[in-house]
Amino acid sequence: MAVTLLTLLLFAGARSVSCQYNASTAIATPSKTTSGSSAFVTNFELSLDDYWDLFVGPVSTFSINTTVEPTPIPSSSLIPPPPLYYPSFPIGQQVPLQAKNESWSFPKDFWYGVAGAAYQIEGAVKAEGRGPSIWDVLSHRVPSYVITNETGDVADNNYYQYKEDIARIAALGIKAYSFSLSWSRILPFGSGQVNEEALRHYDDVIDTCLQYNIIPQVTLYHWDLPLYLQNSYGGWLGSEIVDDFTAYAEIVFNRWASKVHHWFTINEPIVFCGFYPLPVGFFKNTTIPPKQQPYVCGHNVLLAHANAYHVAKSVNSSLSVSFKTNGGYKIQRTNSSADAQAVQRAWDFQEGWFANPTFINGDYPPLLKDYVSTFLPNFTEEQKAHINGTADIFAHDAYTSDFIMAPDSGIDACTSNSSHSLYPQCYNTTKLYANNYWAIGPAGDPGTPWLNKATDWVPAFLHYMQDTWKPKGGIAITEFGISEPYEELRKDLASILIDPIRSSYYHDYLQAILIALSEGVNVVGTLAWSIYDNLEWTSGYGVKFGIQYVNLTTQERYFKASAFEYVNVFNVYLEK
Ligand code: PNW
C-alpha cells in the first residue's frame, strides 16, 4: 500500500521533480512533488536501490558475475558444416558456394559484422551502478508484456562474457561488431552524474574489439530508456528528452570518438515510438492522444538525433554518424491506382518518416506531413537546416518486404475517419501474393509474423533507397536476419545448430546485394542480426535470431551453420 501511494505521488508530481544524482551517496532527490487538487507535498529521497526496489523489484543474477577471460574456441567448432545446397537443374551446375560468379564482388573495405543490443544481451542489470530502464519495468512488472514473462536480468551474460563473445566472432573471420550502450548504465537516472564503472566497462568492450581487429560500431540508444526520464516527463513524449539525449551523446562522443569510427545514434524509431502508448499504470500518465504519441516521439527523436550528430561532428568531423531505421521494400500488390497510392503512403509513413528529414529537406514527407501538421509544430527553417544532412550513410535494418494495398474501404474513407483501424497510415500490408495463395517466401517463426524471407526484392529495394535518398556514404544493411521457424522446439544440440532457413536467407540476401553492387548501388556493409540468440523483446527467448546458439542454463555458445554461410560468401567474393 505504501509503495502504491508513493508510486502515485511519483507519477502525479513527476513534472515538478528535479533529480539530483550524487555518485557518492547514490541518492536521487525528487525535491517537491505536488499531486493535483489534493495538493500533497512530499519530500523524499530515493537511492538507486530504492528506485530499483520501488519500480522493478528483485532481479536474477548468474553465477559468472565478474569479467571472464575468453575460453579457448575448440578448433572442431570452426569446421564448416556440410553444404545445405544441392545442384539445381540443369545437371552439372555446381554447388553455389563453390561456383563463383566472376562479375560479382564486395569491395575490399566492405565491412561485414554481427549485431546485438544492450538490454537483449548484457544481463547484469543491477551490476556496477546501472539504473533501471523502462524495459526492466516492462519485463518485470507488466504481466505478459513479454509474452513468456521473461526478463533481461541475465540474458546472454554478455556484460561479463564479452571477451569470449568478441574472440568467437574474430575466430570466425567477422570484421565488425555492432553493440549498443546502456544509457542507464552510463547515467543511472538518465541525466546528471556519470557512472564511471559503466564507462570503464565500455572502454574495455571497445578495446577488446580493437585487440581482436574487430571494428566496433556503437549505437547510443536501442530502446532501453532510463526509467527516470520516462517517469519525469514521459520519455520520448517530452521535449526535455532532446537536451538529455544531447548531454548523453556529449559524454559518449567525448569518451570514445578517438576509438570508434562508426556510430548510430538511435535504433529504429518507427518500432520504439510505436511502443507508445506504454501500458497504463506503470509510468507517468500522458494526455497526448494514443494515435499521436508515436509521432510526438518521432519529432523528439529527429531533434535529439540531429543534436547528437552535430555533437559528434564537433568532436571529430570524420566520424560516420547515422540513425538506424527499419522498413522493407513495398511491392504494389495490384496495378490499381489505389494500390499505387497506398505504396506511396507506406514509404512516407515508414522510411520517409525519418529519411526525408535527414537526407532530403529537414521535413516530413508530404503524406505524413498532412497528418502530423494537425498536431505537431512545424519544424522552423532553422530546425530543418539543423536536421537535414545528419546521416552519413543510410543505415537500414532491412529484414523483409511486404505487398502493399489500399484499405478495403478505400484510402479516403480511412484518411477521413480517425477511428479507422488503419488510421493514420491508411495502407494495408500482406505477405500473400494477389492470388491469396502463395506467401512472398518462407515464413520465419510464428512469433515474428512480420517476417518472411523475401530476398528477391533486395536489389530493387537497394536501388530505391539510393535513388530516393541519395546517401552520400552509401547504404549499410545494419540488421538482417530471420527467426528460424520453431527453433525453440528443437531440443538436441545437433538439430539446433543446422538452421537451413536462416542459412538460405543469408546466402540469398548476400547474393542479392552482390547483384545490386554489380549494378552500381553503393552498399558499404552488413550486420547480421544477431551475434547470438537473445531476448527478442516482447517475444522472449523463444524466438531465435542468433547465428550462434546460447545455452541459457550454462551460458555456453555454439556456432550455427548460418554463421559459416554468412562468412563463406565473403571468403568467396571479397576483393583481396
Ligand atoms: C529489430 N518490423 O526490430 C530490432 O532492432 C532488434 O532489437 C530485434 O531483436 C530485431 O529487429 C528482430 O526483431 C524489428 O516489424 C522489429 O519490421 C520489427 C520490425 C523490424 C525490426
Coordinates of C-alpha atoms in Angstrom, one line a residue, residues 53-426:
D53 CA 13.0 -1.8 -5.4
L54 CA 10.1 0.6 -5.9
F55 CA 9.7 0.2 -9.7
V56 CA 11.3 -3.2 -10.6
G57 CA 11.8 -5.4 -7.5
P58 CA 14.3 -8.2 -7.1
V59 CA 16.3 -9.2 -10.2
S60 CA 18.0 -12.5 -11.1
T61 CA 21.8 -12.9 -11.4
F62 CA 24.1 -15.6 -12.9
S63 CA 27.0 -17.5 -11.4
I64 CA 29.5 -15.9 -13.7
N65 CA 29.4 -12.4 -12.3
T66 CA 32.9 -10.9 -12.9
T67 CA 34.5 -10.3 -16.2
V68 CA 36.0 -13.5 -17.5
E69 CA 38.8 -14.2 -19.9
P70 CA 37.8 -15.9 -23.2
T71 CA 37.6 -19.7 -23.1
P72 CA 39.6 -21.3 -25.9
I73 CA 37.4 -21.9 -29.0
P74 CA 37.6 -25.6 -29.9
S75 CA 39.0 -25.9 -33.4
S76 CA 36.4 -28.6 -34.1
S77 CA 33.7 -25.9 -33.8
L78 CA 35.3 -23.9 -36.6
I79 CA 34.9 -26.6 -39.2
P80 CA 32.1 -25.5 -41.7
P81 CA 29.0 -27.7 -41.8
P82 CA 28.2 -29.9 -44.7
P83 CA 26.7 -28.0 -47.6
L84 CA 23.0 -27.3 -47.5
Y85 CA 22.6 -26.6 -51.2
Y86 CA 22.4 -29.1 -54.0
P87 CA 22.8 -28.5 -57.7
S88 CA 19.6 -27.4 -59.3
F89 CA 18.8 -28.1 -63.0
P90 CA 20.4 -28.3 -65.4
I91 CA 22.5 -31.2 -64.2
G92 CA 26.1 -30.3 -64.0
Q93 CA 25.6 -27.0 -62.3
Q94 CA 28.0 -26.5 -59.4
V95 CA 27.1 -26.1 -55.7
P96 CA 26.5 -22.4 -55.5
L97 CA 29.0 -21.7 -52.7
Q98 CA 31.7 -23.3 -54.8
A99 CA 30.6 -21.7 -58.1
K100 CA 31.9 -18.1 -58.3
N101 CA 30.1 -15.6 -60.5
E102 CA 33.1 -13.6 -61.8
S103 CA 31.1 -10.4 -62.3
W104 CA 30.3 -10.1 -58.6
S105 CA 32.4 -8.8 -55.7
F106 CA 32.3 -7.0 -52.5
P107 CA 34.7 -4.0 -52.4
K108 CA 37.8 -4.6 -50.2
D109 CA 36.7 -2.2 -47.5
F110 CA 33.2 -3.7 -47.2
W111 CA 32.5 -4.4 -43.5
Y112 CA 30.6 -7.4 -42.5
G113 CA 29.7 -7.9 -39.0
V114 CA 27.2 -9.0 -36.4
A115 CA 25.0 -7.0 -34.1
G116 CA 23.4 -7.1 -30.7
A117 CA 21.8 -4.6 -28.3
A118 CA 22.4 -3.9 -24.6
Y119 CA 19.1 -5.0 -23.0
Q120 CA 18.8 -8.0 -25.2
I121 CA 22.3 -9.5 -24.4
E122 CA 24.0 -7.9 -21.5
G123 CA 22.2 -9.1 -18.4
A124 CA 23.8 -7.9 -15.1
V125 CA 21.0 -5.3 -14.9
K126 CA 21.8 -4.1 -11.4
A127 CA 25.6 -4.5 -11.6
E128 CA 28.1 -1.7 -11.1
G129 CA 25.6 1.1 -10.7
R130 CA 23.3 0.5 -13.7
G131 CA 19.9 2.3 -13.2
P132 CA 16.6 0.8 -14.3
S133 CA 15.3 1.3 -17.8
I134 CA 11.7 1.1 -19.0
W135 CA 12.4 -2.4 -20.2
D136 CA 13.2 -3.5 -16.6
V137 CA 9.7 -2.4 -15.7
L138 CA 8.0 -3.7 -18.8
S139 CA 9.6 -7.2 -18.3
H140 CA 9.2 -7.4 -14.5
R141 CA 6.1 -5.6 -13.8
V142 CA 3.7 -5.7 -16.7
P143 CA 2.1 -9.1 -16.8
S144 CA 2.8 -10.9 -20.2
Y145 CA 4.2 -7.7 -21.8
V146 CA 7.0 -10.1 -22.6
I147 CA 4.6 -13.0 -23.6
T148 CA 6.8 -15.5 -21.7
N149 CA 7.2 -13.2 -18.7
E150 CA 11.0 -13.5 -19.2
T151 CA 13.4 -10.6 -18.4
G152 CA 16.8 -9.4 -19.5
D153 CA 18.2 -9.8 -16.0
V154 CA 20.7 -12.4 -17.2
A155 CA 20.1 -12.6 -20.9
D156 CA 23.4 -13.8 -22.6
N157 CA 25.5 -12.5 -19.7
N158 CA 27.4 -10.5 -22.2
Y159 CA 28.3 -7.9 -19.5
Y160 CA 30.7 -10.4 -18.1
Q161 CA 31.4 -12.7 -21.1
Y162 CA 32.1 -10.1 -23.8
K163 CA 35.7 -11.0 -24.2
E164 CA 34.7 -14.5 -25.2
D165 CA 32.0 -13.2 -27.4
I166 CA 34.4 -11.0 -29.3
A167 CA 37.0 -13.7 -29.5
R168 CA 34.5 -16.1 -31.0
I169 CA 33.4 -13.7 -33.8
A170 CA 37.0 -12.9 -34.5
A171 CA 37.8 -16.6 -34.9
L172 CA 35.0 -16.9 -37.5
G173 CA 36.6 -14.1 -39.5
I174 CA 33.9 -11.5 -38.8
K175 CA 35.1 -7.9 -39.4
A176 CA 32.7 -5.8 -37.3
Y177 CA 30.7 -5.9 -34.0
S178 CA 27.8 -3.6 -33.5
F179 CA 26.5 -3.2 -30.0
S180 CA 24.5 -0.6 -28.1
L181 CA 25.3 1.3 -24.9
S182 CA 23.0 1.1 -22.0
W183 CA 22.2 4.8 -21.3
S184 CA 21.1 3.9 -17.7
R185 CA 24.4 2.3 -17.0
I186 CA 26.2 5.5 -18.0
L187 CA 23.7 7.8 -16.4
P188 CA 21.7 5.8 -13.9
F189 CA 18.9 8.4 -13.8
G190 CA 19.3 9.4 -17.4
S191 CA 21.0 12.7 -16.7
G192 CA 23.3 14.2 -14.1
Q193 CA 26.1 12.3 -12.6
V194 CA 28.1 9.8 -14.7
N195 CA 28.7 6.3 -13.6
E196 CA 32.4 5.8 -14.1
E197 CA 32.2 2.0 -13.8
A198 CA 30.0 1.9 -16.9
L199 CA 32.4 4.0 -18.8
R200 CA 35.3 1.7 -17.9
H201 CA 33.2 -1.3 -18.9
Y202 CA 32.6 0.0 -22.4
D203 CA 36.2 1.2 -22.6
D204 CA 37.1 -2.5 -22.3
V205 CA 34.5 -3.7 -24.7
I206 CA 35.8 -1.3 -27.3
D207 CA 39.5 -2.1 -26.5
T208 CA 38.8 -5.8 -26.8
C209 CA 37.3 -5.3 -30.2
L210 CA 40.4 -3.4 -31.3
Q211 CA 42.7 -6.0 -29.8
Y212 CA 41.0 -8.7 -32.0
N213 CA 41.0 -6.4 -35.1
I214 CA 37.2 -6.2 -35.0
I215 CA 35.7 -2.8 -36.0
P216 CA 33.5 -1.6 -33.1
Q217 CA 30.2 0.0 -34.2
V218 CA 28.3 1.7 -31.5
T219 CA 24.6 2.6 -31.1
L220 CA 23.7 5.1 -28.4
Y221 CA 20.1 4.2 -28.0
H222 CA 18.4 0.8 -28.6
W223 CA 15.1 1.3 -26.8
D224 CA 16.2 0.9 -23.1
L225 CA 15.2 4.4 -22.0
P226 CA 16.4 5.3 -18.4
L227 CA 13.2 4.8 -16.4
Y228 CA 13.7 8.1 -14.6
L229 CA 13.2 10.0 -17.8
Q230 CA 10.0 8.2 -18.6
N231 CA 8.7 8.9 -15.1
S232 CA 9.8 12.5 -15.1
Y233 CA 8.4 13.8 -18.3
G234 CA 7.1 10.9 -20.4
G235 CA 10.4 9.9 -22.0
W236 CA 10.3 10.4 -25.8
L237 CA 7.0 12.2 -25.4
G238 CA 8.6 15.0 -23.6
S239 CA 10.6 17.7 -25.3
E240 CA 13.1 17.5 -22.4
I241 CA 14.4 14.3 -23.9
V242 CA 16.2 16.3 -26.6
D243 CA 18.6 18.0 -24.2
D244 CA 19.0 14.9 -22.1
F245 CA 19.9 12.8 -25.1
T246 CA 22.3 15.5 -26.3
A247 CA 24.0 15.6 -22.9
Y248 CA 24.4 11.8 -23.0
A249 CA 25.8 12.0 -26.5
E250 CA 28.4 14.5 -25.4
I251 CA 29.6 12.1 -22.8
V252 CA 29.7 9.2 -25.2
F253 CA 31.4 11.0 -28.1
N254 CA 33.9 12.8 -25.9
R255 CA 34.9 9.4 -24.4
W256 CA 35.1 7.2 -27.5
A257 CA 35.3 9.3 -30.7
S258 CA 39.1 8.6 -30.9
K259 CA 38.5 4.8 -30.9
V260 CA 35.2 4.3 -32.6
H261 CA 34.6 5.5 -36.2
H262 CA 31.1 4.0 -36.9
W263 CA 28.2 5.5 -34.9
F264 CA 24.5 5.1 -34.8
T265 CA 22.5 7.5 -32.7
I266 CA 19.1 5.9 -32.4
N267 CA 17.8 2.5 -33.4
E268 CA 14.5 2.0 -35.3
P269 CA 12.4 4.9 -34.0
I270 CA 9.5 3.5 -36.1
V271 CA 9.4 0.5 -33.8
F272 CA 10.1 2.0 -30.4
C273 CA 7.9 5.1 -31.0
G274 CA 5.3 2.6 -31.9
F275 CA 5.6 1.2 -28.3
Y276 CA 3.8 4.3 -27.2
P277 CA 1.3 4.4 -25.6
L278 CA 3.1 2.4 -22.9
P279 CA 0.9 0.3 -20.7
V280 CA -1.2 2.5 -18.4
G281 CA -0.4 2.5 -14.7
F282 CA 3.3 1.7 -14.8
F283 CA 4.7 5.0 -16.0
K284 CA 3.8 8.7 -15.9
N285 CA 0.4 9.4 -17.5
T286 CA 0.2 11.5 -20.6
T287 CA -2.7 13.3 -22.1
I288 CA -1.4 13.0 -25.7
P289 CA -3.9 11.0 -27.8
P290 CA -2.7 7.5 -28.3
K291 CA -2.5 7.6 -32.1
Q292 CA -0.5 10.8 -31.9
Q293 CA 2.1 9.5 -29.4
P294 CA 4.4 7.7 -31.9
Y295 CA 4.7 10.9 -33.9
V296 CA 5.4 13.1 -30.9
C297 CA 8.1 10.6 -30.1
G298 CA 9.4 10.7 -33.6
H299 CA 9.5 14.5 -33.6
N300 CA 11.7 14.5 -30.5
V301 CA 13.8 11.7 -32.0
L302 CA 14.6 13.8 -35.0
L303 CA 15.7 16.8 -32.9
A304 CA 17.6 14.6 -30.5
H305 CA 19.3 12.7 -33.3
A306 CA 20.3 15.9 -35.1
N307 CA 21.8 17.4 -32.0
A308 CA 23.8 14.2 -31.3
Y309 CA 25.0 14.2 -34.9
H310 CA 26.3 17.7 -34.6
V311 CA 27.9 17.0 -31.2
A312 CA 29.7 14.1 -32.8
K313 CA 30.9 16.1 -35.8
S314 CA 32.2 18.9 -33.5
V315 CA 34.3 16.3 -31.6
N316 CA 35.6 14.7 -34.8
S317 CA 34.3 15.7 -38.2
S318 CA 35.5 12.4 -39.8
L319 CA 33.2 10.1 -37.8
S320 CA 30.5 8.2 -39.6
V321 CA 27.2 9.0 -37.8
S322 CA 23.7 8.0 -38.8
F323 CA 20.5 6.8 -37.3
K324 CA 19.2 3.3 -37.9
T325 CA 15.8 2.8 -39.4
N326 CA 13.7 -0.1 -40.5
G327 CA 11.1 -0.9 -43.1
G328 CA 11.3 -3.0 -46.2
Y329 CA 10.6 -3.0 -49.9
K330 CA 7.0 -2.1 -50.7
I331 CA 5.6 -4.1 -53.5
Q332 CA 2.4 -2.8 -55.1
R333 CA 0.1 -5.7 -54.8
T334 CA -2.1 -5.0 -57.9
N335 CA -1.7 -2.4 -60.6
S336 CA -4.7 -0.3 -59.4
S337 CA -4.1 3.3 -58.8
A338 CA -5.4 2.9 -55.2
D339 CA -2.6 0.4 -54.5
A340 CA -0.1 2.8 -56.1
Q341 CA -1.2 5.5 -53.7
A342 CA -1.0 3.0 -50.8
V343 CA 2.6 2.3 -51.7
Q344 CA 3.5 6.0 -51.5
R345 CA 1.7 6.3 -48.2
A346 CA 3.8 3.3 -46.9
W347 CA 7.1 4.9 -48.0
D348 CA 6.1 8.2 -46.4
F349 CA 4.9 6.7 -43.1
Q350 CA 7.9 4.3 -42.8
E351 CA 11.3 5.0 -44.3
G352 CA 10.3 8.5 -45.3
W353 CA 9.3 9.5 -41.7
F354 CA 13.0 9.7 -40.7
A355 CA 14.8 9.5 -44.0
N356 CA 13.2 12.5 -45.7
P357 CA 14.1 15.0 -42.9
T358 CA 17.6 13.7 -42.6
F359 CA 18.5 13.1 -46.3
I360 CA 16.2 15.4 -48.3
N361 CA 15.0 18.6 -46.8
G362 CA 14.7 18.6 -43.0
D363 CA 11.0 18.0 -43.1
Y364 CA 8.4 15.2 -43.2
P365 CA 7.4 13.6 -46.5
P366 CA 4.1 15.1 -47.9
L367 CA 1.6 12.4 -46.9
L368 CA 2.9 12.1 -43.4
K369 CA 3.0 15.9 -43.1
D370 CA -0.6 16.1 -44.0
Y371 CA -1.3 14.2 -40.8
V372 CA 1.3 15.4 -38.3
S373 CA 0.9 19.1 -39.1
T374 CA -2.6 18.8 -37.5
F375 CA -0.9 18.5 -34.1
L376 CA 2.9 18.8 -34.3
P377 CA 4.6 22.2 -34.6
N378 CA 6.1 22.7 -38.0
F379 CA 9.9 22.5 -37.9
T380 CA 11.3 26.0 -38.2
E381 CA 13.7 26.8 -41.1
E382 CA 16.5 26.7 -38.6
Q383 CA 15.4 23.3 -37.3
K384 CA 15.1 22.0 -40.9
A385 CA 18.6 23.1 -41.7
H386 CA 19.8 21.5 -38.4
I387 CA 18.2 18.2 -39.2
N388 CA 18.9 18.0 -42.9
G389 CA 22.1 16.1 -43.8
T390 CA 22.5 14.4 -40.4
A391 CA 23.1 10.9 -41.7
D392 CA 26.4 9.9 -43.4
I393 CA 25.1 6.5 -44.5
F394 CA 21.6 5.1 -45.0
A395 CA 21.7 2.6 -42.1
H396 CA 18.8 0.3 -42.8
D397 CA 17.6 -2.7 -40.8
A398 CA 16.0 -4.3 -43.8
Y399 CA 14.7 -7.7 -42.9
T400 CA 11.9 -8.3 -45.3
S401 CA 9.3 -6.9 -47.8
D402 CA 5.6 -6.6 -47.9
F403 CA 2.9 -6.4 -50.5
I404 CA 1.1 -3.1 -50.1
M405 CA -2.5 -2.3 -50.9
A406 CA -5.3 0.2 -50.2
P407 CA -7.5 -0.5 -47.2
D408 CA -10.7 -2.5 -48.2
S409 CA -12.8 0.6 -47.5
G410 CA -10.5 2.7 -49.8
I411 CA -7.9 5.3 -48.8
D412 CA -10.2 8.3 -48.5
A413 CA -12.6 6.5 -46.2
C414 CA -9.7 5.9 -43.9
T415 CA -7.9 9.2 -44.0
S416 CA -11.2 11.0 -43.2
N417 CA -12.0 8.7 -40.2
S418 CA -9.7 8.9 -37.3
S419 CA -11.2 5.8 -35.7
H420 CA -10.5 3.6 -38.7
S421 CA -8.2 0.8 -37.6
L422 CA -5.6 1.7 -40.2
Y423 CA -5.6 5.4 -39.4
P424 CA -3.5 7.4 -39.9
Q425 CA -1.3 5.3 -42.2
C426 CA -4.2 4.1 -44.3

